Amino acid sequence: MEQAGPRDAHRPTGSATPDTAPRVPPQPLAADRDRGRGPARPAGSAGGARGEHTHSETPLPRPRGDGRQLVQRSSVRGQILDALRTALVSGELAPGEVYSAPVLGERFGVSATPVREAMQQLALEGAVEVVPNRGFRVVVRCPRELAELAEVRALIEVPVMLRLARTVPAARWAELRPLAEATARAASTGDRASYAECDRAFHRAVLALAGNEQLLRIADDLHRRAQWPLVGGPVSRGRADLVADAAEHTALLDALTAQDLSVVQSLVREHFTGA
């Protein structure tokens, strides 16, 4: 500590003038002190922010060209989510079985983090349930659940289809023929996952003519849930069932074009129930 000079000796303690007052370094906010934190780290300093979990991720290639990162983390998660949905529909992820994020990550060639995030999304959708310290169990479904989904879908979509049949011109329905033909081709291969994607694309295109985004989101979620297989086996519907299902798309377009409301209503209900 510096010793006081002659002039300082006559100054009362605590009466420092503004120009000579000792400078005190900035102190952390009270809220930060309560949490045991000091001043914030400068941007770019080493170490993650408090509260963040860090994981050992597979290194990504360095950005090229204009410096933009080639693949964002959200896109990796989205790709894994699509792959897991395909595995669910095809029966590769069997009902009642438990799968861990690290094991699935090895299968897809990524870390466990994007797999875990995708599985948590599937848990929100009702496809899987969290098993603490083990992973995620594929939900076991029953015929009653399928019947309930079919009933809800009919309550939502039948009135919309009837309104579209009265208002949409025939030329617009003709534009959807290629989508109906795509479902027929996918059904002929017996590939349930490919057919499921074509099937959803057809129904989205039909309902999109209503111009209601909320309707599209709700209907697509219900449709996806209805496509998950039952516990009876990896594939609950065979190739013949898929072919018959696809044929109903063409018949529905015919009825919509002809504005045959009674046929439209019966076809939509039967299509949802698989009758």
Coordinates of N, CA and C in Angstrom, one line a residue, residues 33-230:
R33 N -24.1 -12.3 -8.4 CA -23.4 -12.7 -7.2 C -24.2 -13.8 -6.5
D34 N -25.6 -13.7 -6.6 CA -26.4 -14.7 -6.0 C -26.2 -16.0 -6.6
R35 N -26.0 -16.0 -7.9 CA -25.8 -17.3 -8.6 C -24.3 -17.7 -8.6
G36 N -23.5 -16.9 -8.0 CA -22.1 -17.4 -7.9 C -21.3 -17.1 -9.2
R37 N -21.8 -16.1 -10.0 CA -21.1 -15.9 -11.2 C -20.3 -14.6 -11.1
G38 N -19.2 -14.5 -11.8 CA -18.5 -13.3 -12.0 C -18.9 -12.6 -13.2
P39 N -18.1 -11.6 -13.7 CA -18.4 -10.9 -14.9 C -18.5 -11.8 -16.1
A40 N -19.3 -11.5 -17.1 CA -19.4 -12.4 -18.2 C -18.1 -12.5 -19.0
R41 N -17.9 -13.7 -19.6 CA -16.8 -13.9 -20.4 C -16.9 -13.1 -21.7
P42 N -15.8 -12.6 -22.2 CA -15.9 -11.9 -23.5 C -16.3 -12.8 -24.6
A43 N -16.9 -12.3 -25.7 CA -17.2 -13.2 -26.8 C -16.0 -13.9 -27.3
G44 N -16.2 -15.1 -27.6 CA -15.1 -15.9 -28.2 C -14.2 -16.5 -27.2
S45 N -14.4 -16.3 -25.9 CA -13.5 -16.9 -24.9 C -13.7 -18.4 -24.9
A46 N -12.7 -19.0 -24.4 CA -12.8 -20.5 -24.3 C -13.8 -20.9 -23.3
G47 N -14.4 -22.1 -23.5 CA -15.3 -22.7 -22.6 C -16.7 -22.3 -23.0
G48 N -17.7 -23.2 -22.7 CA -19.1 -23.0 -23.0 C -19.7 -22.2 -21.9
A49 N -20.9 -21.6 -22.3 CA -21.6 -20.8 -21.3 C -22.1 -21.6 -20.2
R50 N -22.2 -21.0 -19.0 CA -22.8 -21.8 -17.9 C -24.2 -22.2 -18.2
G51 N -24.5 -23.5 -17.9 CA -25.8 -24.0 -18.2 C -25.9 -24.7 -19.5
E52 N -24.9 -24.6 -20.4 CA -24.8 -25.3 -21.6 C -24.2 -26.7 -21.4
H53 N -24.7 -27.7 -22.0 CA -24.1 -29.0 -22.0 C -23.3 -29.2 -23.3
T54 N -22.1 -29.6 -23.1 CA -21.2 -29.8 -24.3 C -21.1 -31.2 -24.5
H55 N -21.0 -31.6 -25.8 CA -20.9 -33.0 -26.2 C -19.8 -33.1 -27.2
S56 N -19.2 -34.3 -27.3 CA -18.1 -34.5 -28.2 C -18.8 -34.9 -29.5
E57 N -18.9 -33.9 -30.4 CA -19.5 -34.2 -31.7 C -18.5 -34.5 -32.8
T58 N -18.9 -35.2 -33.8 CA -18.0 -35.5 -34.9 C -17.7 -34.2 -35.6
P59 N -16.4 -33.9 -35.8 CA -16.0 -32.7 -36.4 C -16.7 -32.5 -37.8
L60 N -17.2 -31.3 -38.1 CA -17.7 -31.0 -39.4 C -16.7 -30.3 -40.3
P61 N -16.8 -30.5 -41.6 CA -15.8 -29.8 -42.5 C -15.9 -28.3 -42.3
R62 N -14.7 -27.6 -42.5 CA -14.7 -26.2 -42.4 C -15.5 -25.5 -43.5
P63 N -16.1 -24.4 -43.2 CA -16.8 -23.7 -44.3 C -15.9 -23.3 -45.4
R64 N -16.5 -23.3 -46.6 CA -15.8 -23.0 -47.8 C -16.5 -21.8 -48.5
G65 N -15.8 -21.3 -49.5 CA -16.5 -20.3 -50.3 C -16.7 -19.0 -49.5
D66 N -17.9 -18.6 -49.4 CA -18.3 -17.4 -48.7 C -18.3 -17.5 -47.2
G67 N -17.9 -18.7 -46.7 CA -17.7 -18.9 -45.3 C -19.0 -19.4 -44.6
R68 N -20.1 -19.5 -45.3 CA -21.3 -20.1 -44.6 C -21.1 -21.5 -44.4
Q69 N -21.6 -22.0 -43.2 CA -21.5 -23.4 -42.9 C -22.3 -24.2 -43.8
L70 N -21.8 -25.3 -44.2 CA -22.4 -26.1 -45.3 C -23.7 -26.8 -44.7
V71 N -23.6 -27.4 -43.5 CA -24.7 -28.1 -42.9 C -25.0 -27.5 -41.5
Q72 N -26.2 -27.0 -41.3 CA -26.5 -26.5 -40.0 C -27.0 -27.7 -39.1
R73 N -26.8 -27.5 -37.8 CA -27.2 -28.6 -36.9 C -28.7 -28.9 -37.0
S74 N -29.5 -27.9 -37.3 CA -30.9 -28.2 -37.4 C -31.2 -29.1 -38.6
S75 N -30.5 -29.0 -39.7 CA -30.7 -29.8 -40.8 C -30.3 -31.3 -40.5
V76 N -29.2 -31.4 -39.7 CA -28.8 -32.8 -39.3 C -29.9 -33.4 -38.5
R77 N -30.5 -32.7 -37.5 CA -31.5 -33.2 -36.7 C -32.7 -33.5 -37.6
G78 N -33.0 -32.7 -38.5 CA -34.2 -32.9 -39.4 C -34.0 -34.2 -40.2
Q79 N -32.8 -34.4 -40.7 CA -32.5 -35.6 -41.5 C -32.6 -36.9 -40.6
I80 N -32.2 -36.8 -39.4 CA -32.3 -37.9 -38.5 C -33.7 -38.2 -38.2
L81 N -34.5 -37.1 -38.0 CA -35.9 -37.2 -37.7 C -36.7 -37.9 -38.8
D82 N -36.3 -37.5 -40.1 CA -37.0 -38.2 -41.2 C -36.6 -39.7 -41.3
A83 N -35.3 -40.0 -41.0 CA -34.9 -41.3 -41.1 C -35.5 -42.2 -40.0
L84 N -35.7 -41.6 -38.8 CA -36.4 -42.4 -37.7 C -37.9 -42.6 -38.1
R85 N -38.5 -41.6 -38.7 CA -39.9 -41.7 -39.0 C -40.0 -42.8 -40.1
T86 N -39.1 -42.9 -41.0 CA -39.1 -43.9 -42.0 C -38.9 -45.3 -41.4
A87 N -38.0 -45.4 -40.4 CA -37.8 -46.7 -39.7 C -39.0 -47.1 -38.9
L88 N -39.8 -46.1 -38.4 CA -41.0 -46.4 -37.7 C -42.0 -47.0 -38.6
V89 N -42.3 -46.3 -39.7 CA -43.3 -46.8 -40.7 C -43.0 -48.1 -41.3
S90 N -41.7 -48.4 -41.6 CA -41.3 -49.6 -42.2 C -41.3 -50.8 -41.2
G91 N -41.3 -50.5 -39.9 CA -41.2 -51.5 -38.9 C -39.8 -51.9 -38.4
E92 N -38.8 -51.1 -38.9 CA -37.4 -51.4 -38.5 C -37.3 -51.1 -37.0
L93 N -38.0 -50.0 -36.5 CA -38.1 -49.8 -35.1 C -39.3 -50.4 -34.6
A94 N -39.2 -51.6 -33.9 CA -40.3 -52.4 -33.6 C -41.1 -51.9 -32.4
P95 N -42.4 -52.0 -32.4 CA -43.2 -51.6 -31.2 C -42.8 -52.4 -30.0
G96 N -42.6 -51.6 -28.9 CA -42.3 -52.3 -27.6 C -40.8 -52.3 -27.4
E97 N -40.0 -52.2 -28.4 CA -38.5 -52.3 -28.2 C -38.0 -50.9 -27.8
V98 N -36.8 -51.0 -27.0 CA -36.2 -49.8 -26.5 C -34.9 -49.6 -27.3
Y99 N -34.7 -48.4 -27.7 CA -33.5 -48.0 -28.5 C -32.8 -46.8 -27.9
S100 N -31.4 -46.9 -27.8 CA -30.7 -45.9 -27.1 C -30.1 -44.9 -28.2
A101 N -30.0 -43.7 -27.8 CA -29.5 -42.7 -28.8 C -28.1 -43.0 -29.3
P102 N -27.1 -43.4 -28.4 CA -25.8 -43.7 -28.9 C -25.8 -44.8 -29.9
V103 N -26.6 -45.8 -29.7 CA -26.6 -47.0 -30.7 C -27.2 -46.5 -32.0
L104 N -28.3 -45.8 -32.0 CA -28.8 -45.3 -33.2 C -27.9 -44.3 -33.9
G105 N -27.2 -43.5 -33.0 CA -26.2 -42.6 -33.6 C -25.1 -43.3 -34.4
E106 N -24.7 -44.4 -33.9 CA -23.7 -45.2 -34.6 C -24.2 -45.7 -35.9
R107 N -25.5 -46.1 -35.9 CA -26.2 -46.6 -37.1 C -26.2 -45.5 -38.2
F108 N -26.5 -44.2 -37.8 CA -26.7 -43.2 -38.8 C -25.4 -42.4 -39.0
G109 N -24.3 -42.7 -38.3 CA -23.0 -42.1 -38.5 C -23.0 -40.7 -37.9
V110 N -23.7 -40.4 -36.8 CA -23.7 -39.1 -36.1 C -23.6 -39.3 -34.6
S111 N -23.4 -38.2 -33.9 CA -23.4 -38.4 -32.5 C -24.7 -38.6 -31.9
A112 N -24.8 -38.9 -30.6 CA -26.1 -39.2 -30.0 C -27.0 -38.0 -29.8
T113 N -26.4 -36.8 -29.9 CA -27.1 -35.6 -29.6 C -28.3 -35.3 -30.6
P114 N -28.0 -35.3 -31.9 CA -29.2 -35.1 -32.8 C -30.2 -36.2 -32.8
V115 N -29.7 -37.4 -32.5 CA -30.7 -38.6 -32.4 C -31.6 -38.4 -31.2
R116 N -31.0 -38.0 -30.1 CA -31.8 -37.7 -28.9 C -32.8 -36.6 -29.1
E117 N -32.4 -35.6 -29.8 CA -33.3 -34.4 -30.0 C -34.4 -34.9 -30.9
A118 N -34.1 -35.7 -32.0 CA -35.1 -36.2 -32.9 C -36.1 -37.1 -32.1
M119 N -35.6 -38.0 -31.2 CA -36.4 -38.9 -30.5 C -37.3 -38.1 -29.5
Q120 N -36.8 -37.0 -29.0 CA -37.7 -36.2 -28.1 C -38.8 -35.6 -28.9
Q121 N -38.6 -35.3 -30.1 CA -39.7 -34.8 -31.0 C -40.7 -35.9 -31.2
L122 N -40.2 -37.1 -31.5 CA -41.1 -38.2 -31.7 C -41.9 -38.6 -30.4
A123 N -41.3 -38.3 -29.3 CA -42.0 -38.5 -28.0 C -43.2 -37.5 -27.9
L124 N -42.9 -36.3 -28.3 CA -44.0 -35.3 -28.3 C -45.1 -35.7 -29.3
E125 N -44.8 -36.4 -30.4 CA -45.8 -36.8 -31.3 C -46.5 -38.1 -30.9
G126 N -46.0 -38.7 -29.8 CA -46.6 -40.0 -29.4 C -46.1 -41.2 -30.0
A127 N -45.0 -41.2 -30.7 CA -44.5 -42.3 -31.4 C -43.6 -43.2 -30.5
V128 N -42.9 -42.5 -29.6 CA -42.0 -43.2 -28.6 C -42.3 -42.6 -27.2
E129 N -41.7 -43.3 -26.2 CA -41.8 -42.8 -24.8 C -40.4 -42.9 -24.2
V130 N -40.1 -42.0 -23.4 CA -38.8 -42.0 -22.7 C -38.7 -43.1 -21.7
V131 N -37.6 -43.8 -21.7 CA -37.3 -44.8 -20.7 C -36.0 -44.3 -19.9
P132 N -36.1 -43.8 -18.7 CA -35.0 -43.2 -18.0 C -33.8 -44.2 -18.0
N133 N -32.6 -43.6 -18.3 CA -31.3 -44.3 -18.3 C -31.2 -45.5 -19.3
R134 N -32.2 -45.6 -20.2 CA -32.1 -46.6 -21.2 C -32.3 -46.1 -22.6
G135 N -33.2 -45.2 -22.8 CA -33.4 -44.7 -24.2 C -34.9 -44.4 -24.5
F136 N -35.4 -44.9 -25.6 CA -36.7 -44.6 -26.0 C -37.4 -45.9 -26.5
R137 N -38.6 -46.1 -26.0 CA -39.4 -47.3 -26.3 C -40.4 -46.9 -27.4
V138 N -40.5 -47.7 -28.5 CA -41.5 -47.5 -29.5 C -42.9 -47.8 -28.9
V139 N -43.8 -46.9 -29.0 CA -45.1 -47.1 -28.4 C -45.9 -48.3 -29.0
V140 N -46.5 -49.1 -28.2 CA -47.3 -50.2 -28.7 C -48.7 -49.7 -28.9
R141 N -49.2 -49.9 -30.2 CA -50.5 -49.4 -30.5 C -51.5 -50.5 -30.7
C142 N -52.7 -50.2 -30.7 CA -53.8 -51.2 -30.8 C -54.8 -50.8 -31.9
P143 N -55.6 -51.7 -32.4 CA -56.6 -51.3 -33.4 C -57.5 -50.2 -33.0
R144 N -57.9 -50.2 -31.7 CA -58.8 -49.1 -31.2 C -58.2 -47.7 -31.5
E145 N -56.9 -47.6 -31.3 CA -56.3 -46.3 -31.6 C -56.4 -45.9 -33.0
L146 N -56.2 -46.9 -33.9 CA -56.3 -46.6 -35.3 C -57.7 -46.2 -35.7
A147 N -58.7 -46.8 -35.1 CA -60.1 -46.5 -35.3 C -60.4 -45.1 -34.8
E148 N -59.9 -44.7 -33.7 CA -60.1 -43.3 -33.2 C -59.5 -42.3 -34.1
L149 N -58.3 -42.6 -34.6 CA -57.6 -41.7 -35.5 C -58.4 -41.5 -36.8
A150 N -59.0 -42.6 -37.3 CA -59.8 -42.6 -38.5 C -61.0 -41.7 -38.3
E151 N -61.6 -41.9 -37.1 CA -62.8 -41.1 -36.8 C -62.5 -39.6 -36.8
V152 N -61.4 -39.2 -36.1 CA -61.1 -37.8 -36.0 C -60.7 -37.2 -37.4
R153 N -60.0 -38.0 -38.2 CA -59.6 -37.6 -39.5 C -60.9 -37.3 -40.4
A154 N -61.8 -38.2 -40.3 CA -63.1 -38.1 -41.0 C -63.9 -36.8 -40.6
L155 N -63.9 -36.6 -39.3 CA -64.6 -35.4 -38.8 C -64.0 -34.1 -39.3
I156 N -62.7 -34.1 -39.5 CA -62.0 -32.9 -40.0 C -62.1 -32.8 -41.5
E157 N -61.7 -33.9 -42.2 CA -61.5 -33.8 -43.6 C -62.7 -34.0 -44.5
V158 N -63.7 -34.8 -44.1 CA -64.9 -35.0 -44.9 C -65.6 -33.7 -45.3
P159 N -65.9 -32.8 -44.3 CA -66.5 -31.5 -44.6 C -65.7 -30.7 -45.6
V160 N -64.3 -30.7 -45.4 CA -63.5 -30.0 -46.3 C -63.5 -30.5 -47.7
M161 N -63.5 -31.8 -47.8 CA -63.5 -32.5 -49.1 C -64.9 -32.1 -49.8
L162 N -65.9 -32.1 -49.1 CA -67.2 -31.8 -49.7 C -67.3 -30.4 -50.2
R163 N -66.7 -29.5 -49.4 CA -66.7 -28.1 -49.9 C -65.8 -27.9 -51.1
L164 N -64.6 -28.6 -51.1 CA -63.8 -28.5 -52.3 C -64.4 -29.1 -53.5
A165 N -65.2 -30.2 -53.3 CA -65.9 -30.8 -54.5 C -66.8 -29.8 -55.1
R166 N -67.4 -29.0 -54.3 CA -68.4 -28.0 -54.9 C -67.7 -26.8 -55.5
T167 N -66.5 -26.5 -55.1 CA -65.9 -25.2 -55.5 C -64.7 -25.3 -56.4
V168 N -63.9 -26.4 -56.4 CA -62.7 -26.5 -57.1 C -63.0 -26.9 -58.6
P169 N -62.5 -26.2 -59.6 CA -62.7 -26.6 -60.9 C -62.0 -27.9 -61.3
A170 N -62.5 -28.6 -62.3 CA -62.0 -29.9 -62.7 C -60.5 -29.8 -63.1
A171 N -60.1 -28.7 -63.7 CA -58.7 -28.6 -64.1 C -57.7 -28.7 -62.9
R172 N -58.1 -28.2 -61.8 CA -57.3 -28.3 -60.6 C -57.1 -29.7 -60.2
W173 N -58.2 -30.5 -60.2 CA -58.1 -31.9 -59.8 C -57.2 -32.7 -60.8
A174 N -57.2 -32.3 -62.1 CA -56.4 -33.0 -63.1 C -54.9 -32.8 -62.8
E175 N -54.6 -31.6 -62.1 CA -53.2 -31.4 -61.8 C -52.7 -32.3 -60.7
L176 N -53.6 -33.0 -59.9 CA -53.2 -33.9 -58.9 C -53.1 -35.3 -59.3
R177 N -53.4 -35.6 -60.6 CA -53.3 -37.0 -61.1 C -51.9 -37.5 -60.9
P178 N -50.8 -36.8 -61.3 CA -49.5 -37.4 -61.1 C -49.2 -37.8 -59.7
L179 N -49.7 -37.1 -58.7 CA -49.5 -37.5 -57.3 C -50.2 -38.9 -57.0
A180 N -51.4 -39.0 -57.5 CA -52.2 -40.3 -57.4 C -51.4 -41.4 -58.0
E181 N -50.9 -41.1 -59.2 CA -50.1 -42.2 -59.9 C -48.8 -42.5 -59.2
A182 N -48.2 -41.6 -58.5 CA -47.0 -41.8 -57.7 C -47.3 -42.8 -56.6
T183 N -48.5 -42.6 -55.9 CA -48.9 -43.5 -54.8 C -49.1 -44.9 -55.4
A184 N -49.6 -45.0 -56.6 CA -49.8 -46.4 -57.2 C -48.5 -47.1 -57.5
R185 N -47.5 -46.3 -58.0 CA -46.2 -46.9 -58.3 C -45.5 -47.3 -57.0
A186 N -45.6 -46.5 -55.9 CA -45.0 -46.9 -54.6 C -45.7 -48.1 -54.0
A187 N -47.0 -48.2 -54.2 CA -47.7 -49.3 -53.6 C -47.3 -50.6 -54.4
S188 N -47.1 -50.5 -55.7 CA -46.7 -51.7 -56.4 C -45.4 -52.3 -56.0
T189 N -44.5 -51.5 -55.4 CA -43.2 -52.1 -54.9 C -43.4 -52.7 -53.6
G190 N -44.4 -52.4 -52.9 CA -44.6 -53.0 -51.5 C -43.8 -52.3 -50.5
D191 N -43.1 -51.2 -50.8 CA -42.3 -50.4 -49.9 C -43.2 -49.5 -49.1
R192 N -43.5 -49.9 -47.9 CA -44.4 -49.2 -47.0 C -44.0 -47.8 -46.7
A193 N -42.7 -47.5 -46.5 CA -42.2 -46.2 -46.2 C -42.3 -45.3 -47.4
S194 N -42.0 -45.7 -48.6 CA -42.1 -44.9 -49.8 C -43.6 -44.6 -50.0
Y195 N -44.4 -45.6 -49.8 CA -45.9 -45.4 -50.1 C -46.4 -44.4 -49.1
A196 N -46.0 -44.5 -47.8 CA -46.5 -43.5 -46.8 C -46.1 -42.1 -47.2
E197 N -45.0 -41.9 -47.7 CA -44.6 -40.5 -48.1 C -45.4 -40.0 -49.3
C198 N -45.6 -40.9 -50.3 CA -46.4 -40.5 -51.4 C -47.9 -40.3 -51.0
D199 N -48.4 -41.1 -50.1 CA -49.7 -41.0 -49.6 C -50.0 -39.6 -48.9
R200 N -49.0 -39.2 -48.0 CA -49.1 -38.0 -47.3 C -49.1 -36.8 -48.3
A201 N -48.2 -36.9 -49.3 CA -48.1 -35.9 -50.3 C -49.4 -35.6 -51.1
F202 N -50.0 -36.7 -51.4 CA -51.3 -36.6 -52.1 C -52.4 -35.9 -51.3
H203 N -52.5 -36.4 -50.0 CA -53.5 -35.8 -49.2 C -53.2 -34.3 -48.8
R204 N -51.9 -34.0 -48.7 CA -51.6 -32.6 -48.4 C -52.0 -31.7 -49.6
A205 N -51.7 -32.2 -50.8 CA -52.0 -31.5 -52.0 C -53.5 -31.2 -52.1
V206 N -54.3 -32.2 -51.8 CA -55.8 -32.1 -51.9 C -56.2 -31.0 -50.8
L207 N -55.8 -31.2 -49.6 CA -56.3 -30.3 -48.5 C -55.7 -28.9 -48.7
A208 N -54.5 -28.8 -49.4 CA -53.9 -27.4 -49.6 C -54.9 -26.5 -50.4
L209 N -55.7 -27.1 -51.2 CA -56.7 -26.3 -52.0 C -57.7 -25.5 -51.1
A210 N -57.8 -25.9 -49.8 CA -58.7 -25.2 -48.9 C -58.0 -23.9 -48.4
G211 N -56.7 -23.8 -48.5 CA -56.0 -22.6 -48.1 C -55.9 -22.4 -46.6
N212 N -55.9 -23.4 -45.9 CA -55.9 -23.3 -44.4 C -54.7 -24.0 -43.9
E213 N -53.7 -23.3 -43.4 CA -52.4 -23.8 -43.0 C -52.6 -24.7 -41.7
Q214 N -53.4 -24.2 -40.8 CA -53.6 -25.0 -39.6 C -54.3 -26.3 -39.8
L215 N -55.2 -26.3 -40.8 CA -55.8 -27.6 -41.2 C -54.7 -28.6 -41.7
L216 N -53.8 -28.1 -42.5 CA -52.7 -28.9 -43.1 C -51.9 -29.5 -42.0
R217 N -51.5 -28.7 -41.0 CA -50.7 -29.2 -39.9 C -51.3 -30.3 -39.1
I218 N -52.6 -30.0 -38.7 CA -53.3 -31.0 -37.9 C -53.6 -32.3 -38.7
A219 N -54.0 -32.1 -39.9 CA -54.3 -33.3 -40.7 C -53.0 -34.1 -41.0
D220 N -51.9 -33.5 -41.2 CA -50.7 -34.2 -41.5 C -50.2 -34.9 -40.3
D221 N -50.4 -34.3 -39.1 CA -50.0 -35.0 -37.9 C -50.8 -36.3 -37.6
L222 N -52.2 -36.1 -37.8 CA -53.0 -37.3 -37.7 C -52.7 -38.4 -38.7
H223 N -52.4 -38.0 -39.9 CA -52.1 -38.9 -41.0 C -50.9 -39.7 -40.6
R224 N -49.8 -39.0 -40.1 CA -48.6 -39.6 -39.8 C -48.8 -40.7 -38.7
R225 N -49.6 -40.3 -37.7 CA -49.8 -41.2 -36.6 C -50.6 -42.5 -37.1
A226 N -51.5 -42.3 -38.0 CA -52.2 -43.4 -38.5 C -51.4 -44.4 -39.3
Q227 N -50.2 -44.0 -39.7 CA -49.3 -44.8 -40.6 C -48.3 -45.7 -39.8
W228 N -48.2 -45.4 -38.5 CA -47.3 -46.3 -37.6 C -47.9 -47.7 -37.6
P229 N -47.1 -48.7 -37.7 CA -47.5 -50.1 -37.7 C -48.0 -50.5 -36.3
L230 N -48.9 -51.6 -36.3 CA -49.4 -52.2 -35.1 C -48.3 -53.1 -34.5

